[in-house]
């Protein structure tokens, strides 16, 4: 199950519970009345990817190295690699962006101990059939590390702007705060050694952003993994804590490119 009450999407700000987004075809238009959220600019998040099946966006991820994408297990369970395409360098879901490229998938590796009930070990890597061509400032990998509780974080993606809605046309972003106060989840669901809790009183992730990266500056610290829904009550979202999976990522996706300098 993807980006339902047990998964997540982007932090979009909704003008009101009764606001109805205007729909054109299969996507939400620019008039969805987002309050506080902003459009991302081309190249602002060069590591974000759209994971698609049959040409349709289903969730997000980030570029780990030239051959692997990191996302959540909840995004890719039961998907057949041949049916999955990774889109890099994308900002708009309906227009061809200048640096947009598509890569066929050859393998999907969800964490072998993923628990869909409790949400533990919600992590996966996706291998592309050919090496991703990096373009500085437009298509790049991002390093992962531990989160920093003293600074804010940013989430971005193409998620819907209302419960049960359709993906946003544009890549959107919003700021959230990392916290250890996650009482909305039980002690079994929120395991701080493996998860990050982050939220905002005026924002909530929704559908189609399962696997979207949570970043602090130029470091990714988590991937969107689980929340309690995206209605009027903006409750915290749980992210898979990437720093806890160093050995697993190395074993299944190899090392990241060495830091320069």
PDB file of C-alpha atoms in Angstrom:
ATOM      1  CA  UNK A   1       0.000   0.000   0.000  1.00  0.00           C
ATOM      2  CA  UNK A   2       1.597   3.283  -1.091  1.00  0.00           C
ATOM      3  CA  UNK A   3       1.122   6.651   0.446  1.00  0.00           C
ATOM      4  CA  UNK A   4      -1.994   5.897   2.313  1.00  0.00           C
ATOM      5  CA  UNK A   5      -2.236   6.438   6.051  1.00  0.00           C
ATOM      6  CA  UNK A   6       0.813   4.212   6.355  1.00  0.00           C
ATOM      7  CA  UNK A   7       3.003   6.044   3.872  1.00  0.00           C
ATOM      8  CA  UNK A   8       3.732   9.604   2.941  1.00  0.00           C
ATOM      9  CA  UNK A   9       4.048  12.374   0.446  1.00  0.00           C
ATOM     10  CA  UNK A  10       5.144  15.916   0.344  1.00  0.00           C
ATOM     11  CA  UNK A  11       4.433  18.554   2.936  1.00  0.00           C
ATOM     12  CA  UNK A  12       1.869  20.651   1.085  1.00  0.00           C
ATOM     13  CA  UNK A  13      -0.068  23.383   2.799  1.00  0.00           C
ATOM     14  CA  UNK A  14      -3.823  23.243   2.305  1.00  0.00           C
ATOM     15  CA  UNK A  15      -5.906  26.428   2.341  1.00  0.00           C
ATOM     16  CA  UNK A  16      -8.849  24.759   4.012  1.00  0.00           C
ATOM     17  CA  UNK A  17     -10.450  21.373   4.488  1.00  0.00           C
ATOM     18  CA  UNK A  18     -13.229  22.302   2.073  1.00  0.00           C
ATOM     19  CA  UNK A  19     -10.970  23.688  -0.653  1.00  0.00           C
ATOM     20  CA  UNK A  20     -11.353  21.701  -3.848  1.00  0.00           C
ATOM     21  CA  UNK A  21      -8.351  21.593  -6.205  1.00  0.00           C
ATOM     22  CA  UNK A  22      -9.018  22.173  -9.859  1.00  0.00           C
ATOM     23  CA  UNK A  23      -8.355  19.071 -11.901  1.00  0.00           C
ATOM     24  CA  UNK A  24      -7.202  18.904 -15.503  1.00  0.00           C
ATOM     25  CA  UNK A  25      -6.998  15.402 -16.911  1.00  0.00           C
ATOM     26  CA  UNK A  26      -5.084  13.266 -14.422  1.00  0.00           C
ATOM     27  CA  UNK A  27      -3.140  15.872 -12.484  1.00  0.00           C
ATOM     28  CA  UNK A  28      -3.729  18.781 -10.140  1.00  0.00           C
ATOM     29  CA  UNK A  29      -3.350  22.208 -11.757  1.00  0.00           C
ATOM     30  CA  UNK A  30      -1.334  25.145 -10.464  1.00  0.00           C
ATOM     31  CA  UNK A  31      -4.500  26.482  -8.838  1.00  0.00           C
ATOM     32  CA  UNK A  32      -4.651  23.949  -6.033  1.00  0.00           C
ATOM     33  CA  UNK A  33      -4.479  26.777  -3.426  1.00  0.00           C
ATOM     34  CA  UNK A  34      -1.321  25.700  -1.657  1.00  0.00           C
ATOM     35  CA  UNK A  35      -0.765  27.793   1.469  1.00  0.00           C
ATOM     36  CA  UNK A  36       2.857  28.244   2.480  1.00  0.00           C
ATOM     37  CA  UNK A  37       4.321  25.615   0.162  1.00  0.00           C
ATOM     38  CA  UNK A  38       6.424  26.765  -2.772  1.00  0.00           C
ATOM     39  CA  UNK A  39       7.445  25.433  -6.149  1.00  0.00           C
ATOM     40  CA  UNK A  40      10.956  24.113  -6.438  1.00  0.00           C
ATOM     41  CA  UNK A  41      13.120  25.643  -9.128  1.00  0.00           C
ATOM     42  CA  UNK A  42      14.960  23.676 -11.794  1.00  0.00           C
ATOM     43  CA  UNK A  43      18.195  22.328 -10.315  1.00  0.00           C
ATOM     44  CA  UNK A  44      17.262  23.146  -6.710  1.00  0.00           C
ATOM     45  CA  UNK A  45      17.084  19.449  -5.802  1.00  0.00           C
ATOM     46  CA  UNK A  46      19.174  17.714  -8.506  1.00  0.00           C
ATOM     47  CA  UNK A  47      19.079  14.379  -6.658  1.00  0.00           C
ATOM     48  CA  UNK A  48      15.283  13.932  -6.505  1.00  0.00           C
ATOM     49  CA  UNK A  49      13.761  11.290  -8.790  1.00  0.00           C
ATOM     50  CA  UNK A  50      10.279  10.267  -9.795  1.00  0.00           C
ATOM     51  CA  UNK A  51       9.591   6.538  -9.704  1.00  0.00           C
ATOM     52  CA  UNK A  52       7.023   5.647 -12.345  1.00  0.00           C
ATOM     53  CA  UNK A  53       5.036   2.677 -13.594  1.00  0.00           C
ATOM     54  CA  UNK A  54       3.264   2.809 -16.948  1.00  0.00           C
ATOM     55  CA  UNK A  55       4.355   6.425 -17.239  1.00  0.00           C
ATOM     56  CA  UNK A  56       2.602   7.420 -13.998  1.00  0.00           C
ATOM     57  CA  UNK A  57       4.393   8.871 -10.956  1.00  0.00           C
ATOM     58  CA  UNK A  58       3.946   6.636  -7.903  1.00  0.00           C
ATOM     59  CA  UNK A  59       6.540   7.857  -5.392  1.00  0.00           C
ATOM     60  CA  UNK A  60       9.878   9.567  -4.897  1.00  0.00           C
ATOM     61  CA  UNK A  61      13.480   8.671  -4.219  1.00  0.00           C
ATOM     62  CA  UNK A  62      16.985  10.081  -4.485  1.00  0.00           C
ATOM     63  CA  UNK A  63      20.139   9.361  -6.484  1.00  0.00           C
ATOM     64  CA  UNK A  64      22.584   7.379  -4.339  1.00  0.00           C
ATOM     65  CA  UNK A  65      25.263   6.769  -6.954  1.00  0.00           C
ATOM     66  CA  UNK A  66      25.487   6.215 -10.715  1.00  0.00           C
ATOM     67  CA  UNK A  67      23.453   3.013 -10.690  1.00  0.00           C
ATOM     68  CA  UNK A  68      21.236   3.090  -7.606  1.00  0.00           C
ATOM     69  CA  UNK A  69      18.223   4.996  -6.294  1.00  0.00           C
ATOM     70  CA  UNK A  70      17.160   4.920  -2.641  1.00  0.00           C
ATOM     71  CA  UNK A  71      13.471   4.839  -1.751  1.00  0.00           C
ATOM     72  CA  UNK A  72      11.175   2.904   0.601  1.00  0.00           C
ATOM     73  CA  UNK A  73      10.192  -0.748   0.563  1.00  0.00           C
ATOM     74  CA  UNK A  74       6.534   0.318   0.770  1.00  0.00           C
ATOM     75  CA  UNK A  75       6.956   2.063  -2.587  1.00  0.00           C
ATOM     76  CA  UNK A  76       8.323  -0.898  -4.523  1.00  0.00           C
ATOM     77  CA  UNK A  77       6.816  -4.033  -2.976  1.00  0.00           C
ATOM     78  CA  UNK A  78       5.360  -6.311  -5.660  1.00  0.00           C
ATOM     79  CA  UNK A  79       6.621  -4.127  -8.504  1.00  0.00           C
ATOM     80  CA  UNK A  80       8.232  -5.835 -11.512  1.00  0.00           C
ATOM     81  CA  UNK A  81      11.530  -4.135 -12.513  1.00  0.00           C
ATOM     82  CA  UNK A  82      10.650  -4.184 -16.209  1.00  0.00           C
ATOM     83  CA  UNK A  83       7.571  -2.039 -15.483  1.00  0.00           C
ATOM     84  CA  UNK A  84       9.467   0.618 -13.502  1.00  0.00           C
ATOM     85  CA  UNK A  85      11.226   3.705 -14.863  1.00  0.00           C
ATOM     86  CA  UNK A  86      13.312   6.269 -12.974  1.00  0.00           C
ATOM     87  CA  UNK A  87      13.007   9.894 -14.086  1.00  0.00           C
ATOM     88  CA  UNK A  88      15.860  12.264 -13.165  1.00  0.00           C
ATOM     89  CA  UNK A  89      16.264  15.995 -13.759  1.00  0.00           C
ATOM     90  CA  UNK A  90      12.517  16.511 -13.572  1.00  0.00           C
ATOM     91  CA  UNK A  91      10.520  19.414 -12.150  1.00  0.00           C
ATOM     92  CA  UNK A  92       7.221  19.173 -14.035  1.00  0.00           C
ATOM     93  CA  UNK A  93       5.242  15.956 -14.434  1.00  0.00           C
ATOM     94  CA  UNK A  94       3.585  17.172 -17.635  1.00  0.00           C
ATOM     95  CA  UNK A  95       6.309  19.073 -19.507  1.00  0.00           C
ATOM     96  CA  UNK A  96       9.671  17.751 -20.682  1.00  0.00           C
ATOM     97  CA  UNK A  97      12.327  19.518 -18.637  1.00  0.00           C
ATOM     98  CA  UNK A  98      15.690  20.332 -20.212  1.00  0.00           C
ATOM     99  CA  UNK A  99      17.702  17.867 -18.126  1.00  0.00           C
ATOM    100  CA  UNK A 100      15.020  15.214 -17.759  1.00  0.00           C
ATOM    101  CA  UNK A 101      16.184  11.673 -18.512  1.00  0.00           C
ATOM    102  CA  UNK A 102      14.561   8.260 -18.037  1.00  0.00           C
ATOM    103  CA  UNK A 103      16.240   5.052 -16.981  1.00  0.00           C
ATOM    104  CA  UNK A 104      14.877   1.535 -17.126  1.00  0.00           C
ATOM    105  CA  UNK A 105      15.116  -0.524 -13.933  1.00  0.00           C
ATOM    106  CA  UNK A 106      16.814  -3.926 -13.803  1.00  0.00           C
ATOM    107  CA  UNK A 107      16.495  -4.828 -10.133  1.00  0.00           C
ATOM    108  CA  UNK A 108      14.578  -3.812  -7.029  1.00  0.00           C
ATOM    109  CA  UNK A 109      15.889  -4.710  -3.574  1.00  0.00           C
ATOM    110  CA  UNK A 110      13.585  -4.036  -0.607  1.00  0.00           C
ATOM    111  CA  UNK A 111      14.968  -4.520   2.884  1.00  0.00           C
ATOM    112  CA  UNK A 112      14.603  -8.193   3.727  1.00  0.00           C
ATOM    113  CA  UNK A 113      13.271  -7.398   7.217  1.00  0.00           C
ATOM    114  CA  UNK A 114      10.746  -4.757   6.265  1.00  0.00           C
ATOM    115  CA  UNK A 115       7.656  -4.970   8.486  1.00  0.00           C
ATOM    116  CA  UNK A 116       4.653  -3.405   6.693  1.00  0.00           C
ATOM    117  CA  UNK A 117       2.607  -3.403   9.908  1.00  0.00           C
ATOM    118  CA  UNK A 118       5.043  -1.555  12.170  1.00  0.00           C
ATOM    119  CA  UNK A 119       6.912   0.179   9.338  1.00  0.00           C
ATOM    120  CA  UNK A 120      10.346  -0.920  10.531  1.00  0.00           C
ATOM    121  CA  UNK A 121      13.158  -1.230   7.957  1.00  0.00           C
ATOM    122  CA  UNK A 122      11.148   0.619   5.328  1.00  0.00           C
ATOM    123  CA  UNK A 123      13.973   0.967   2.840  1.00  0.00           C
ATOM    124  CA  UNK A 124      14.793  -0.210  -0.674  1.00  0.00           C
ATOM    125  CA  UNK A 125      17.246   0.403  -3.480  1.00  0.00           C
ATOM    126  CA  UNK A 126      16.553   0.359  -7.207  1.00  0.00           C
ATOM    127  CA  UNK A 127      19.202  -0.422  -9.829  1.00  0.00           C
ATOM    128  CA  UNK A 128      19.062   1.252 -13.229  1.00  0.00           C
ATOM    129  CA  UNK A 129      19.963  -0.574 -16.439  1.00  0.00           C
ATOM    130  CA  UNK A 130      22.652   1.976 -17.322  1.00  0.00           C
ATOM    131  CA  UNK A 131      24.718   4.503 -15.416  1.00  0.00           C
ATOM    132  CA  UNK A 132      22.974   7.770 -14.625  1.00  0.00           C
ATOM    133  CA  UNK A 133      24.621  10.658 -16.458  1.00  0.00           C
ATOM    134  CA  UNK A 134      25.394  13.374 -13.941  1.00  0.00           C
ATOM    135  CA  UNK A 135      25.114  17.027 -14.937  1.00  0.00           C
ATOM    136  CA  UNK A 136      26.469  19.366 -12.245  1.00  0.00           C
ATOM    137  CA  UNK A 137      23.700  21.494 -10.798  1.00  0.00           C
ATOM    138  CA  UNK A 138      20.942  19.536 -12.527  1.00  0.00           C
ATOM    139  CA  UNK A 139      21.375  15.777 -12.044  1.00  0.00           C
ATOM    140  CA  UNK A 140      23.551  14.726  -9.112  1.00  0.00           C
ATOM    141  CA  UNK A 141      23.787  12.238  -6.269  1.00  0.00           C
ATOM    142  CA  UNK A 142      23.510  13.346  -2.634  1.00  0.00           C
ATOM    143  CA  UNK A 143      25.387  12.067   0.397  1.00  0.00           C
ATOM    144  CA  UNK A 144      23.486  10.714   3.383  1.00  0.00           C
ATOM    145  CA  UNK A 145      24.311  11.172   7.054  1.00  0.00           C
ATOM    146  CA  UNK A 146      22.800  11.518  10.535  1.00  0.00           C
ATOM    147  CA  UNK A 147      20.264  14.277  11.133  1.00  0.00           C
ATOM    148  CA  UNK A 148      21.041  17.463  13.056  1.00  0.00           C
ATOM    149  CA  UNK A 149      18.385  18.326  15.626  1.00  0.00           C
ATOM    150  CA  UNK A 150      19.502  21.969  15.814  1.00  0.00           C
ATOM    151  CA  UNK A 151      18.582  22.923  12.233  1.00  0.00           C
ATOM    152  CA  UNK A 152      15.469  22.636  10.087  1.00  0.00           C
ATOM    153  CA  UNK A 153      14.831  20.198   7.272  1.00  0.00           C
ATOM    154  CA  UNK A 154      13.178  20.241   3.861  1.00  0.00           C
ATOM    155  CA  UNK A 155      10.919  17.724   2.144  1.00  0.00           C
ATOM    156  CA  UNK A 156      10.096  17.847  -1.547  1.00  0.00           C
ATOM    157  CA  UNK A 157       8.043  15.826  -4.021  1.00  0.00           C
ATOM    158  CA  UNK A 158       5.088  15.623  -6.373  1.00  0.00           C
ATOM    159  CA  UNK A 159       2.564  14.458  -3.800  1.00  0.00           C
ATOM    160  CA  UNK A 160      -1.103  15.292  -3.819  1.00  0.00           C
ATOM    161  CA  UNK A 161      -2.289  18.374  -1.965  1.00  0.00           C
ATOM    162  CA  UNK A 162      -5.292  16.686  -0.384  1.00  0.00           C
ATOM    163  CA  UNK A 163      -6.353  13.277   0.904  1.00  0.00           C
ATOM    164  CA  UNK A 164      -7.037  10.868  -1.977  1.00  0.00           C
ATOM    165  CA  UNK A 165      -6.020  13.542  -4.506  1.00  0.00           C
ATOM    166  CA  UNK A 166      -3.842  13.294  -7.596  1.00  0.00           C
ATOM    167  CA  UNK A 167      -0.125  14.097  -7.986  1.00  0.00           C
ATOM    168  CA  UNK A 168       0.922  17.723  -8.215  1.00  0.00           C
ATOM    169  CA  UNK A 169       2.029  18.978 -11.627  1.00  0.00           C
ATOM    170  CA  UNK A 170       5.052  20.705 -10.109  1.00  0.00           C
ATOM    171  CA  UNK A 171       7.789  19.627  -7.752  1.00  0.00           C
ATOM    172  CA  UNK A 172       6.982  21.341  -4.453  1.00  0.00           C
ATOM    173  CA  UNK A 173       8.926  21.844  -1.237  1.00  0.00           C
ATOM    174  CA  UNK A 174       8.232  22.736   2.376  1.00  0.00           C
ATOM    175  CA  UNK A 175      10.146  23.122   5.622  1.00  0.00           C
ATOM    176  CA  UNK A 176       9.640  20.818   8.590  1.00  0.00           C
ATOM    177  CA  UNK A 177      11.101  20.443  12.065  1.00  0.00           C
ATOM    178  CA  UNK A 178      12.731  17.287  13.378  1.00  0.00           C
ATOM    179  CA  UNK A 179      11.550  16.268  16.828  1.00  0.00           C
ATOM    180  CA  UNK A 180      11.723  13.374  19.255  1.00  0.00           C
ATOM    181  CA  UNK A 181       8.142  14.070  20.346  1.00  0.00           C
ATOM    182  CA  UNK A 182       6.168  11.529  18.357  1.00  0.00           C
ATOM    183  CA  UNK A 183       3.493  10.490  20.834  1.00  0.00           C
ATOM    184  CA  UNK A 184       0.939  10.039  18.044  1.00  0.00           C
ATOM    185  CA  UNK A 185       2.769   6.793  17.287  1.00  0.00           C
ATOM    186  CA  UNK A 186       3.152   3.963  19.741  1.00  0.00           C
ATOM    187  CA  UNK A 187       6.556   2.845  20.967  1.00  0.00           C
ATOM    188  CA  UNK A 188       6.532  -0.055  18.522  1.00  0.00           C
ATOM    189  CA  UNK A 189       5.736   2.158  15.520  1.00  0.00           C
ATOM    190  CA  UNK A 190       8.176   4.949  16.357  1.00  0.00           C
ATOM    191  CA  UNK A 191      11.626   3.487  16.870  1.00  0.00           C
ATOM    192  CA  UNK A 192      14.033   6.446  17.027  1.00  0.00           C
ATOM    193  CA  UNK A 193      17.093   4.310  16.363  1.00  0.00           C
ATOM    194  CA  UNK A 194      15.717   3.579  12.910  1.00  0.00           C
ATOM    195  CA  UNK A 195      13.311   6.455  12.277  1.00  0.00           C
ATOM    196  CA  UNK A 196      13.195  10.243  12.240  1.00  0.00           C
ATOM    197  CA  UNK A 197      10.068  12.095  13.325  1.00  0.00           C
ATOM    198  CA  UNK A 198       9.437  15.444  11.601  1.00  0.00           C
ATOM    199  CA  UNK A 199       6.456  17.685  11.045  1.00  0.00           C
ATOM    200  CA  UNK A 200       4.909  21.114  10.933  1.00  0.00           C
ATOM    201  CA  UNK A 201       1.735  22.540  12.521  1.00  0.00           C
ATOM    202  CA  UNK A 202       0.619  23.804   9.118  1.00  0.00           C
ATOM    203  CA  UNK A 203       1.703  21.010   6.792  1.00  0.00           C
ATOM    204  CA  UNK A 204       1.284  17.325   6.190  1.00  0.00           C
ATOM    205  CA  UNK A 205       2.678  14.791   3.715  1.00  0.00           C
ATOM    206  CA  UNK A 206       0.138  12.994   1.598  1.00  0.00           C
ATOM    207  CA  UNK A 207      -0.006  10.463  -1.251  1.00  0.00           C
ATOM    208  CA  UNK A 208       2.664   9.826  -3.908  1.00  0.00           C
ATOM    209  CA  UNK A 209       5.652  10.977  -1.843  1.00  0.00           C
ATOM    210  CA  UNK A 210       6.552   7.667  -0.287  1.00  0.00           C
ATOM    211  CA  UNK A 211      10.364   7.567  -0.520  1.00  0.00           C
ATOM    212  CA  UNK A 212      10.873  11.314  -1.003  1.00  0.00           C
ATOM    213  CA  UNK A 213      14.086  12.558   0.648  1.00  0.00           C
ATOM    214  CA  UNK A 214      14.249  14.577   3.843  1.00  0.00           C
ATOM    215  CA  UNK A 215      17.279  16.856   3.557  1.00  0.00           C
ATOM    216  CA  UNK A 216      19.280  19.239   5.676  1.00  0.00           C
ATOM    217  CA  UNK A 217      21.375  21.452   3.427  1.00  0.00           C
ATOM    218  CA  UNK A 218      23.264  19.165   1.042  1.00  0.00           C
ATOM    219  CA  UNK A 219      22.780  16.021   3.149  1.00  0.00           C
ATOM    220  CA  UNK A 220      19.847  13.605   3.002  1.00  0.00           C
ATOM    221  CA  UNK A 221      18.929  12.186   6.402  1.00  0.00           C
ATOM    222  CA  UNK A 222      15.784  10.157   5.725  1.00  0.00           C
ATOM    223  CA  UNK A 223      13.155   9.007   3.283  1.00  0.00           C
ATOM    224  CA  UNK A 224       9.439   9.565   3.806  1.00  0.00           C
ATOM    225  CA  UNK A 225       7.986   6.350   5.132  1.00  0.00           C
ATOM    226  CA  UNK A 226       4.829   6.582   7.230  1.00  0.00           C
ATOM    227  CA  UNK A 227       2.203   8.937   8.595  1.00  0.00           C
ATOM    228  CA  UNK A 228      -1.341   8.979   9.943  1.00  0.00           C
ATOM    229  CA  UNK A 229      -2.951  10.585   6.917  1.00  0.00           C
ATOM    230  CA  UNK A 230      -2.941  13.994   5.284  1.00  0.00           C
ATOM    231  CA  UNK A 231      -6.202  15.595   6.331  1.00  0.00           C
ATOM    232  CA  UNK A 232      -6.711  18.719   8.415  1.00  0.00           C
ATOM    233  CA  UNK A 233      -4.735  17.418  11.407  1.00  0.00           C
ATOM    234  CA  UNK A 234      -1.098  17.981  10.521  1.00  0.00           C
ATOM    235  CA  UNK A 235       0.529  15.221  12.529  1.00  0.00           C
ATOM    236  CA  UNK A 236       4.216  14.267  12.334  1.00  0.00           C
ATOM    237  CA  UNK A 237       5.574  11.941   9.690  1.00  0.00           C
ATOM    238  CA  UNK A 238       8.079   9.151  10.169  1.00  0.00           C
ATOM    239  CA  UNK A 239      11.143   8.900   7.949  1.00  0.00           C
ATOM    240  CA  UNK A 240      13.518   5.976   7.657  1.00  0.00           C
ATOM    241  CA  UNK A 241      16.769   7.038   9.355  1.00  0.00           C
ATOM    242  CA  UNK A 242      19.369   6.430   6.648  1.00  0.00           C
ATOM    243  CA  UNK A 243      22.417   6.586   8.910  1.00  0.00           C
ATOM    244  CA  UNK A 244      21.208   3.421  10.643  1.00  0.00           C
ATOM    245  CA  UNK A 245      21.480   1.463   7.397  1.00  0.00           C
ATOM    246  CA  UNK A 246      25.075   2.140   6.401  1.00  0.00           C
ATOM    247  CA  UNK A 247      26.021  -1.547   6.177  1.00  0.00           C
ATOM    248  CA  UNK A 248      22.811  -2.497   4.353  1.00  0.00           C
ATOM    249  CA  UNK A 249      23.214   0.259   1.762  1.00  0.00           C
ATOM    250  CA  UNK A 250      26.870  -0.614   1.165  1.00  0.00           C
ATOM    251  CA  UNK A 251      26.023  -4.275   0.735  1.00  0.00           C
ATOM    252  CA  UNK A 252      23.144  -3.738  -1.677  1.00  0.00           C
ATOM    253  CA  UNK A 253      24.050  -0.534  -3.548  1.00  0.00           C
ATOM    254  CA  UNK A 254      27.792  -0.196  -3.061  1.00  0.00           C
ATOM    255  CA  UNK A 255      29.609   2.900  -1.906  1.00  0.00           C
ATOM    256  CA  UNK A 256      28.773   6.452  -2.811  1.00  0.00           C
ATOM    257  CA  UNK A 257      31.270   8.386  -4.950  1.00  0.00           C
ATOM    258  CA  UNK A 258      34.204   9.680  -2.846  1.00  0.00           C
ATOM    259  CA  UNK A 259      34.048  13.235  -1.580  1.00  0.00           C
ATOM    260  CA  UNK A 260      36.305  15.601  -3.490  1.00  0.00           C
ATOM    261  CA  UNK A 261      38.941  17.692  -1.813  1.00  0.00           C
TER     262      UNK A 261
END
